[in-house]
Amino acid sequence: MEGLTIGEALTQGTTLLRSAGIDTPALDASLLLGEILRLDRAGLILADQTPLPPEARGLFDKSLKRRLSGESVAWILGRREFRGLEFAVSPEVLVPRPDTEILVEAALEFIDARGASPQLTLLDLCTGSGAVAISLKHERPGLRVSASDISPPALDLARKNARRLLGRSDGINFLPGSLFAGISGSFDLIVSNPPYVPSALLETLAPEVRREPRIALDGGPDGLDLIRPIIAGAPEHLLPGGVLLLEADPGQMPAITALFTQGGYGNIRVFQDLSGQDRVVGGIIRGTNT
Ligand code: GLN
């Protein structure tokens, strides 16, 4: 068989992925081949005419097969970029999504509005891979960050990500447990991207998403099984003027803003994701001494 050039291999891989209905065939093919050849996209373009080494071809075929069988690129590579950082991912955690960057941005807005407040404290519930907590600590190193998850393997992975990305192991206080169980003390900011997919919809998700851990996605009958106790429990763990920020589904926003209002939060605000959909909601707990 004739050898292929790198450019030809990419074209073939892209065509194969496109014919299987994959949304971003060219991007996926270049990420998979780039990983094997240790080249970024620019490097692949420069190497367009270079013959593809036969062992790389075998590996590329294997990766393409995994992608065709419904595994995401993040799973195949074992990592996913989020806010410019490379997070290790595993079958135990949700792959960080671009939409969740909105949660980080909303948190930064609140943190920066506090200006020179010394040592703001932050709690990230359902931290998973640690993407939200670690990005915030990375971008605002003065924050005192705690992060919890009910899943021990998720917490292990988050700890490893923190060690690698923050360059130290004690940058974030990781706490095992369900939501507020085991959380003591109060925080200026509580953030969470909890599981919020209604159980009945789990089967309708894209194949890549269906392979992710159910515990990270399943939000019960209406998707709010974790969101309700977070909204109810956060005031006890928020300092006066503290903020709760949650990611959820756009369709859940009216119900969630009602829960915020009933829970006594003020300044309730909704933030849009990259496709203009309501994705993050926040509210403030006022001081009780006024
Ligand atoms: N945004 C995710 C999805 O669409 C859901 C994430 C979650 O439940 N926290 O699959």
PDB file of C-alpha atoms in Angstrom, residues 6-253:
ATOM      1  CA  ILE A   6       0.346  13.698   7.018  1.00  0.00           C
ATOM      2  CA  GLY A   7      -1.964  15.989   5.027  1.00  0.00           C
ATOM      3  CA  GLU A   8      -3.595  13.022   3.285  1.00  0.00           C
ATOM      4  CA  ALA A   9      -4.048  11.144   6.529  1.00  0.00           C
ATOM      5  CA  LEU A  10      -5.779  14.180   8.042  1.00  0.00           C
ATOM      6  CA  THR A  11      -8.067  14.543   5.045  1.00  0.00           C
ATOM      7  CA  GLN A  12      -8.993  10.852   5.195  1.00  0.00           C
ATOM      8  CA  GLY A  13      -9.568  10.962   8.937  1.00  0.00           C
ATOM      9  CA  THR A  14     -11.701  14.096   8.606  1.00  0.00           C
ATOM     10  CA  THR A  15     -13.831  12.526   5.857  1.00  0.00           C
ATOM     11  CA  LEU A  16     -14.346   9.401   7.925  1.00  0.00           C
ATOM     12  CA  LEU A  17     -15.441  11.356  11.021  1.00  0.00           C
ATOM     13  CA  ARG A  18     -17.661  13.657   8.961  1.00  0.00           C
ATOM     14  CA  SER A  19     -19.422  10.706   7.326  1.00  0.00           C
ATOM     15  CA  ALA A  20     -20.214   9.398  10.823  1.00  0.00           C
ATOM     16  CA  GLY A  21     -21.964  12.688  11.614  1.00  0.00           C
ATOM     17  CA  ILE A  22     -19.330  14.031  13.998  1.00  0.00           C
ATOM     18  CA  ASP A  23     -19.731  17.817  14.435  1.00  0.00           C
ATOM     19  CA  THR A  24     -16.113  18.930  14.320  1.00  0.00           C
ATOM     20  CA  PRO A  25     -14.401  16.334  12.108  1.00  0.00           C
ATOM     21  CA  ALA A  26     -11.354  18.395  11.052  1.00  0.00           C
ATOM     22  CA  LEU A  27     -10.633  19.612  14.584  1.00  0.00           C
ATOM     23  CA  ASP A  28     -11.040  16.123  16.059  1.00  0.00           C
ATOM     24  CA  ALA A  29      -8.826  14.512  13.395  1.00  0.00           C
ATOM     25  CA  SER A  30      -6.063  17.052  13.935  1.00  0.00           C
ATOM     26  CA  LEU A  31      -6.211  16.782  17.727  1.00  0.00           C
ATOM     27  CA  LEU A  32      -5.959  12.989  17.498  1.00  0.00           C
ATOM     28  CA  LEU A  33      -3.157  12.929  14.921  1.00  0.00           C
ATOM     29  CA  GLY A  34      -1.372  15.861  16.576  1.00  0.00           C
ATOM     30  CA  GLU A  35      -1.280  13.917  19.842  1.00  0.00           C
ATOM     31  CA  ILE A  36       0.364  10.932  18.134  1.00  0.00           C
ATOM     32  CA  LEU A  37       2.908  13.043  16.256  1.00  0.00           C
ATOM     33  CA  ARG A  38       3.347  15.535  19.112  1.00  0.00           C
ATOM     34  CA  LEU A  39       2.443  18.414  16.811  1.00  0.00           C
ATOM     35  CA  ASP A  40      -0.023  21.259  17.297  1.00  0.00           C
ATOM     36  CA  ARG A  41      -2.343  22.353  14.490  1.00  0.00           C
ATOM     37  CA  ALA A  42       0.235  24.718  13.009  1.00  0.00           C
ATOM     38  CA  GLY A  43       2.856  21.965  13.159  1.00  0.00           C
ATOM     39  CA  LEU A  44       0.537  19.585  11.334  1.00  0.00           C
ATOM     40  CA  ILE A  45      -0.020  22.122   8.566  1.00  0.00           C
ATOM     41  CA  LEU A  46       3.737  22.674   8.171  1.00  0.00           C
ATOM     42  CA  ALA A  47       4.254  18.893   8.015  1.00  0.00           C
ATOM     43  CA  ASP A  48       1.493  18.490   5.423  1.00  0.00           C
ATOM     44  CA  GLN A  49       3.751  16.850   2.798  1.00  0.00           C
ATOM     45  CA  THR A  50       5.755  14.707   5.238  1.00  0.00           C
ATOM     46  CA  PRO A  51       5.145  10.953   4.957  1.00  0.00           C
ATOM     47  CA  LEU A  52       3.158   9.557   7.883  1.00  0.00           C
ATOM     48  CA  PRO A  53       5.267   6.987   9.769  1.00  0.00           C
ATOM     49  CA  PRO A  54       3.555   3.559   9.561  1.00  0.00           C
ATOM     50  CA  GLU A  55       3.338   3.172  13.351  1.00  0.00           C
ATOM     51  CA  ALA A  56       1.621   6.565  13.561  1.00  0.00           C
ATOM     52  CA  ARG A  57      -0.878   5.401  10.993  1.00  0.00           C
ATOM     53  CA  GLY A  58      -1.789   2.385  13.109  1.00  0.00           C
ATOM     54  CA  LEU A  59      -2.240   4.569  16.184  1.00  0.00           C
ATOM     55  CA  PHE A  60      -4.291   7.129  14.245  1.00  0.00           C
ATOM     56  CA  ASP A  61      -6.592   4.372  12.970  1.00  0.00           C
ATOM     57  CA  LYS A  62      -7.094   3.180  16.536  1.00  0.00           C
ATOM     58  CA  SER A  63      -7.930   6.693  17.767  1.00  0.00           C
ATOM     59  CA  LEU A  64     -10.355   7.244  14.878  1.00  0.00           C
ATOM     60  CA  LYS A  65     -12.099   3.961  15.729  1.00  0.00           C
ATOM     61  CA  ARG A  66     -12.505   5.043  19.350  1.00  0.00           C
ATOM     62  CA  ARG A  67     -13.913   8.396  18.224  1.00  0.00           C
ATOM     63  CA  LEU A  68     -16.320   6.629  15.839  1.00  0.00           C
ATOM     64  CA  SER A  69     -17.486   4.368  18.656  1.00  0.00           C
ATOM     65  CA  GLY A  70     -18.684   7.440  20.562  1.00  0.00           C
ATOM     66  CA  GLU A  71     -15.736   8.299  22.811  1.00  0.00           C
ATOM     67  CA  SER A  72     -14.970  12.010  23.019  1.00  0.00           C
ATOM     68  CA  VAL A  73     -11.593  13.424  21.985  1.00  0.00           C
ATOM     69  CA  ALA A  74     -11.025  14.444  25.612  1.00  0.00           C
ATOM     70  CA  TRP A  75     -11.386  10.826  26.731  1.00  0.00           C
ATOM     71  CA  ILE A  76      -9.087   9.512  24.033  1.00  0.00           C
ATOM     72  CA  LEU A  77      -6.420  12.095  24.888  1.00  0.00           C
ATOM     73  CA  GLY A  78      -7.101  11.868  28.628  1.00  0.00           C
ATOM     74  CA  ARG A  79      -7.226  15.637  28.958  1.00  0.00           C
ATOM     75  CA  ARG A  80      -9.231  18.707  28.090  1.00  0.00           C
ATOM     76  CA  GLU A  81      -8.324  22.366  27.913  1.00  0.00           C
ATOM     77  CA  PHE A  82     -10.309  24.713  30.156  1.00  0.00           C
ATOM     78  CA  ARG A  83      -9.437  28.399  30.617  1.00  0.00           C
ATOM     79  CA  GLY A  84      -6.064  27.795  29.017  1.00  0.00           C
ATOM     80  CA  LEU A  85      -5.126  24.956  31.382  1.00  0.00           C
ATOM     81  CA  GLU A  86      -4.870  21.256  30.464  1.00  0.00           C
ATOM     82  CA  PHE A  87      -6.996  19.205  32.866  1.00  0.00           C
ATOM     83  CA  ALA A  88      -6.548  15.461  33.116  1.00  0.00           C
ATOM     84  CA  VAL A  89      -9.939  13.772  32.671  1.00  0.00           C
ATOM     85  CA  SER A  90     -11.028  10.208  33.327  1.00  0.00           C
ATOM     86  CA  PRO A  91     -14.233   8.158  33.139  1.00  0.00           C
ATOM     87  CA  GLU A  92     -14.874   9.229  36.745  1.00  0.00           C
ATOM     88  CA  VAL A  93     -15.509  12.912  35.974  1.00  0.00           C
ATOM     89  CA  LEU A  94     -17.434  15.198  33.682  1.00  0.00           C
ATOM     90  CA  VAL A  95     -15.264  16.568  30.896  1.00  0.00           C
ATOM     91  CA  PRO A  96     -14.981  20.341  31.496  1.00  0.00           C
ATOM     92  CA  ARG A  97     -17.247  22.232  29.058  1.00  0.00           C
ATOM     93  CA  PRO A  98     -16.697  25.627  27.444  1.00  0.00           C
ATOM     94  CA  ASP A  99     -20.077  26.699  28.923  1.00  0.00           C
ATOM     95  CA  THR A 100     -18.673  26.241  32.418  1.00  0.00           C
ATOM     96  CA  GLU A 101     -16.134  28.990  31.707  1.00  0.00           C
ATOM     97  CA  ILE A 102     -19.131  31.333  32.215  1.00  0.00           C
ATOM     98  CA  LEU A 103     -19.343  30.144  35.821  1.00  0.00           C
ATOM     99  CA  VAL A 104     -15.669  31.041  36.261  1.00  0.00           C
ATOM    100  CA  GLU A 105     -16.195  34.436  34.616  1.00  0.00           C
ATOM    101  CA  ALA A 106     -19.202  35.221  36.812  1.00  0.00           C
ATOM    102  CA  ALA A 107     -17.120  34.301  39.868  1.00  0.00           C
ATOM    103  CA  LEU A 108     -14.257  36.535  38.693  1.00  0.00           C
ATOM    104  CA  GLU A 109     -16.679  39.424  38.278  1.00  0.00           C
ATOM    105  CA  PHE A 110     -17.764  39.055  41.890  1.00  0.00           C
ATOM    106  CA  ILE A 111     -14.196  38.573  43.165  1.00  0.00           C
ATOM    107  CA  ASP A 112     -12.893  41.604  41.293  1.00  0.00           C
ATOM    108  CA  ALA A 113     -15.821  43.753  42.448  1.00  0.00           C
ATOM    109  CA  ARG A 114     -14.652  43.090  46.001  1.00  0.00           C
ATOM    110  CA  GLY A 115     -11.445  44.862  45.017  1.00  0.00           C
ATOM    111  CA  ALA A 116      -8.748  44.713  47.611  1.00  0.00           C
ATOM    112  CA  SER A 117     -10.634  42.545  50.140  1.00  0.00           C
ATOM    113  CA  PRO A 118      -7.955  40.432  51.691  1.00  0.00           C
ATOM    114  CA  GLN A 119      -8.187  36.687  51.182  1.00  0.00           C
ATOM    115  CA  LEU A 120     -11.669  36.048  49.863  1.00  0.00           C
ATOM    116  CA  THR A 121     -12.815  32.504  50.580  1.00  0.00           C
ATOM    117  CA  LEU A 122     -14.432  30.283  47.978  1.00  0.00           C
ATOM    118  CA  LEU A 123     -16.100  26.874  48.054  1.00  0.00           C
ATOM    119  CA  ASP A 124     -16.630  24.797  44.884  1.00  0.00           C
ATOM    120  CA  LEU A 125     -19.241  22.052  45.361  1.00  0.00           C
ATOM    121  CA  CYS A 126     -19.267  19.001  43.018  1.00  0.00           C
ATOM    122  CA  THR A 127     -15.781  19.923  41.843  1.00  0.00           C
ATOM    123  CA  GLY A 128     -15.247  16.843  39.605  1.00  0.00           C
ATOM    124  CA  SER A 129     -11.968  17.294  37.721  1.00  0.00           C
ATOM    125  CA  GLY A 130     -11.425  20.487  39.740  1.00  0.00           C
ATOM    126  CA  ALA A 131     -11.684  22.665  36.628  1.00  0.00           C
ATOM    127  CA  VAL A 132     -13.635  25.525  38.264  1.00  0.00           C
ATOM    128  CA  ALA A 133     -11.774  25.622  41.587  1.00  0.00           C
ATOM    129  CA  ILE A 134      -8.318  25.244  40.033  1.00  0.00           C
ATOM    130  CA  SER A 135      -8.901  27.849  37.298  1.00  0.00           C
ATOM    131  CA  LEU A 136     -10.099  30.361  39.876  1.00  0.00           C
ATOM    132  CA  LYS A 137      -7.120  29.731  42.150  1.00  0.00           C
ATOM    133  CA  HIS A 138      -4.817  29.934  39.132  1.00  0.00           C
ATOM    134  CA  GLU A 139      -6.318  33.229  37.958  1.00  0.00           C
ATOM    135  CA  ARG A 140      -6.661  34.809  41.415  1.00  0.00           C
ATOM    136  CA  PRO A 141      -3.932  33.201  43.566  1.00  0.00           C
ATOM    137  CA  GLY A 142      -4.942  35.239  46.630  1.00  0.00           C
ATOM    138  CA  LEU A 143      -8.231  33.325  46.961  1.00  0.00           C
ATOM    139  CA  ARG A 144      -8.600  30.734  49.710  1.00  0.00           C
ATOM    140  CA  VAL A 145     -10.234  27.848  47.881  1.00  0.00           C
ATOM    141  CA  SER A 146     -12.007  24.741  49.183  1.00  0.00           C
ATOM    142  CA  ALA A 147     -13.514  22.143  46.876  1.00  0.00           C
ATOM    143  CA  SER A 148     -15.656  19.113  47.612  1.00  0.00           C
ATOM    144  CA  ASP A 149     -17.026  16.097  45.813  1.00  0.00           C
ATOM    145  CA  ILE A 150     -18.904  12.977  46.864  1.00  0.00           C
ATOM    146  CA  SER A 151     -16.825  10.804  44.503  1.00  0.00           C
ATOM    147  CA  PRO A 152     -13.418   9.721  45.887  1.00  0.00           C
ATOM    148  CA  PRO A 153     -11.909   9.025  42.424  1.00  0.00           C
ATOM    149  CA  ALA A 154     -13.048  12.451  41.213  1.00  0.00           C
ATOM    150  CA  LEU A 155     -11.413  14.083  44.224  1.00  0.00           C
ATOM    151  CA  ASP A 156      -8.185  12.143  43.590  1.00  0.00           C
ATOM    152  CA  LEU A 157      -8.114  13.393  40.030  1.00  0.00           C
ATOM    153  CA  ALA A 158      -8.885  16.969  41.118  1.00  0.00           C
ATOM    154  CA  ARG A 159      -5.994  16.796  43.606  1.00  0.00           C
ATOM    155  CA  LYS A 160      -3.638  15.589  40.879  1.00  0.00           C
ATOM    156  CA  ASN A 161      -4.794  18.360  38.559  1.00  0.00           C
ATOM    157  CA  ALA A 162      -4.240  20.922  41.312  1.00  0.00           C
ATOM    158  CA  ARG A 163      -0.750  19.650  42.051  1.00  0.00           C
ATOM    159  CA  ARG A 164       0.247  19.755  38.396  1.00  0.00           C
ATOM    160  CA  LEU A 165      -1.459  23.010  37.392  1.00  0.00           C
ATOM    161  CA  LEU A 166      -0.867  25.054  40.525  1.00  0.00           C
ATOM    162  CA  GLY A 167       2.601  23.664  41.109  1.00  0.00           C
ATOM    163  CA  ARG A 168       1.856  22.789  44.724  1.00  0.00           C
ATOM    164  CA  SER A 169      -0.331  20.367  46.592  1.00  0.00           C
ATOM    165  CA  ASP A 170      -1.757  22.610  49.283  1.00  0.00           C
ATOM    166  CA  GLY A 171      -3.218  25.360  47.073  1.00  0.00           C
ATOM    167  CA  ILE A 172      -6.758  24.038  47.470  1.00  0.00           C
ATOM    168  CA  ASN A 173      -8.409  22.397  50.454  1.00  0.00           C
ATOM    169  CA  PHE A 174     -10.113  19.289  49.025  1.00  0.00           C
ATOM    170  CA  LEU A 175     -12.958  17.837  51.091  1.00  0.00           C
ATOM    171  CA  PRO A 176     -14.731  14.536  50.509  1.00  0.00           C
ATOM    172  CA  GLY A 177     -18.479  14.462  51.026  1.00  0.00           C
ATOM    173  CA  SER A 178     -21.942  15.174  49.758  1.00  0.00           C
ATOM    174  CA  LEU A 179     -22.635  18.905  49.280  1.00  0.00           C
ATOM    175  CA  PHE A 180     -22.383  20.664  52.666  1.00  0.00           C
ATOM    176  CA  ALA A 181     -21.846  17.511  54.751  1.00  0.00           C
ATOM    177  CA  GLY A 182     -18.409  17.929  56.241  1.00  0.00           C
ATOM    178  CA  ILE A 183     -18.114  21.597  55.294  1.00  0.00           C
ATOM    179  CA  SER A 184     -17.436  23.852  58.226  1.00  0.00           C
ATOM    180  CA  GLY A 185     -16.969  27.588  58.187  1.00  0.00           C
ATOM    181  CA  SER A 186     -18.353  30.260  55.920  1.00  0.00           C
ATOM    182  CA  PHE A 187     -17.322  31.573  52.547  1.00  0.00           C
ATOM    183  CA  ASP A 188     -17.525  34.759  50.512  1.00  0.00           C
ATOM    184  CA  LEU A 189     -18.437  32.786  47.427  1.00  0.00           C
ATOM    185  CA  ILE A 190     -19.927  29.360  46.750  1.00  0.00           C
ATOM    186  CA  VAL A 191     -19.875  28.058  43.167  1.00  0.00           C
ATOM    187  CA  SER A 192     -21.143  24.809  41.717  1.00  0.00           C
ATOM    188  CA  ASN A 193     -21.724  23.009  38.463  1.00  0.00           C
ATOM    189  CA  PRO A 194     -23.789  20.188  39.956  1.00  0.00           C
ATOM    190  CA  PRO A 195     -25.444  17.362  38.026  1.00  0.00           C
ATOM    191  CA  TYR A 196     -28.569  18.977  36.547  1.00  0.00           C
ATOM    192  CA  VAL A 197     -29.793  16.797  33.689  1.00  0.00           C
ATOM    193  CA  PRO A 198     -33.342  15.474  34.317  1.00  0.00           C
ATOM    194  CA  SER A 199     -33.057  11.672  34.660  1.00  0.00           C
ATOM    195  CA  ALA A 200     -35.447  10.979  31.782  1.00  0.00           C
ATOM    196  CA  LEU A 201     -33.254  12.980  29.399  1.00  0.00           C
ATOM    197  CA  LEU A 202     -30.029  11.091  30.139  1.00  0.00           C
ATOM    198  CA  GLU A 203     -30.736   8.579  27.390  1.00  0.00           C
ATOM    199  CA  THR A 204     -31.234  11.352  24.848  1.00  0.00           C
ATOM    200  CA  LEU A 205     -27.788  12.921  25.357  1.00  0.00           C
ATOM    201  CA  ALA A 206     -25.026  12.648  22.757  1.00  0.00           C
ATOM    202  CA  PRO A 207     -23.128   9.316  22.918  1.00  0.00           C
ATOM    203  CA  GLU A 208     -20.011  11.096  24.228  1.00  0.00           C
ATOM    204  CA  VAL A 209     -22.005  12.557  27.125  1.00  0.00           C
ATOM    205  CA  ARG A 210     -23.837   9.298  27.886  1.00  0.00           C
ATOM    206  CA  ARG A 211     -20.492   7.685  28.631  1.00  0.00           C
ATOM    207  CA  GLU A 212     -19.720  10.245  31.301  1.00  0.00           C
ATOM    208  CA  PRO A 213     -20.465   9.273  34.891  1.00  0.00           C
ATOM    209  CA  ARG A 214     -24.156   9.324  35.694  1.00  0.00           C
ATOM    210  CA  ILE A 215     -23.394  10.726  39.134  1.00  0.00           C
ATOM    211  CA  ALA A 216     -22.010  13.854  37.449  1.00  0.00           C
ATOM    212  CA  LEU A 217     -25.060  14.382  35.219  1.00  0.00           C
ATOM    213  CA  ASP A 218     -28.216  12.962  36.810  1.00  0.00           C
ATOM    214  CA  GLY A 219     -30.160  15.679  38.595  1.00  0.00           C
ATOM    215  CA  GLY A 220     -33.256  13.593  39.385  1.00  0.00           C
ATOM    216  CA  PRO A 221     -36.789  13.964  37.952  1.00  0.00           C
ATOM    217  CA  ASP A 222     -36.587  17.697  37.149  1.00  0.00           C
ATOM    218  CA  GLY A 223     -32.802  18.014  37.297  1.00  0.00           C
ATOM    219  CA  LEU A 224     -32.951  20.083  40.509  1.00  0.00           C
ATOM    220  CA  ASP A 225     -32.294  17.363  43.116  1.00  0.00           C
ATOM    221  CA  LEU A 226     -28.901  18.867  44.027  1.00  0.00           C
ATOM    222  CA  ILE A 227     -29.662  22.459  43.137  1.00  0.00           C
ATOM    223  CA  ARG A 228     -32.473  22.646  45.748  1.00  0.00           C
ATOM    224  CA  PRO A 229     -30.321  21.633  48.735  1.00  0.00           C
ATOM    225  CA  ILE A 230     -27.466  23.825  47.517  1.00  0.00           C
ATOM    226  CA  ILE A 231     -29.732  26.905  47.420  1.00  0.00           C
ATOM    227  CA  ALA A 232     -31.275  25.969  50.778  1.00  0.00           C
ATOM    228  CA  GLY A 233     -27.955  25.168  52.472  1.00  0.00           C
ATOM    229  CA  ALA A 234     -25.683  27.887  51.101  1.00  0.00           C
ATOM    230  CA  PRO A 235     -26.923  30.765  53.328  1.00  0.00           C
ATOM    231  CA  GLU A 236     -25.629  28.901  56.386  1.00  0.00           C
ATOM    232  CA  HIS A 237     -22.195  28.754  54.766  1.00  0.00           C
ATOM    233  CA  LEU A 238     -22.083  32.234  53.240  1.00  0.00           C
ATOM    234  CA  LEU A 239     -20.646  35.286  54.952  1.00  0.00           C
ATOM    235  CA  PRO A 240     -22.819  38.438  54.933  1.00  0.00           C
ATOM    236  CA  GLY A 241     -22.768  39.775  51.372  1.00  0.00           C
ATOM    237  CA  GLY A 242     -21.655  36.358  50.115  1.00  0.00           C
ATOM    238  CA  VAL A 243     -22.699  35.043  46.740  1.00  0.00           C
ATOM    239  CA  LEU A 244     -23.935  31.689  45.417  1.00  0.00           C
ATOM    240  CA  LEU A 245     -23.341  30.993  41.712  1.00  0.00           C
ATOM    241  CA  LEU A 246     -24.753  27.919  39.977  1.00  0.00           C
ATOM    242  CA  GLU A 247     -24.546  26.494  36.504  1.00  0.00           C
ATOM    243  CA  ALA A 248     -27.761  24.912  35.236  1.00  0.00           C
ATOM    244  CA  ASP A 249     -29.803  24.274  32.133  1.00  0.00           C
ATOM    245  CA  PRO A 250     -31.362  27.337  30.445  1.00  0.00           C
ATOM    246  CA  GLY A 251     -34.859  25.829  30.833  1.00  0.00           C
ATOM    247  CA  GLN A 252     -34.372  25.518  34.600  1.00  0.00           C
ATOM    248  CA  MET A 253     -33.636  29.207  35.154  1.00  0.00           C
TER     249      MET A 253
END
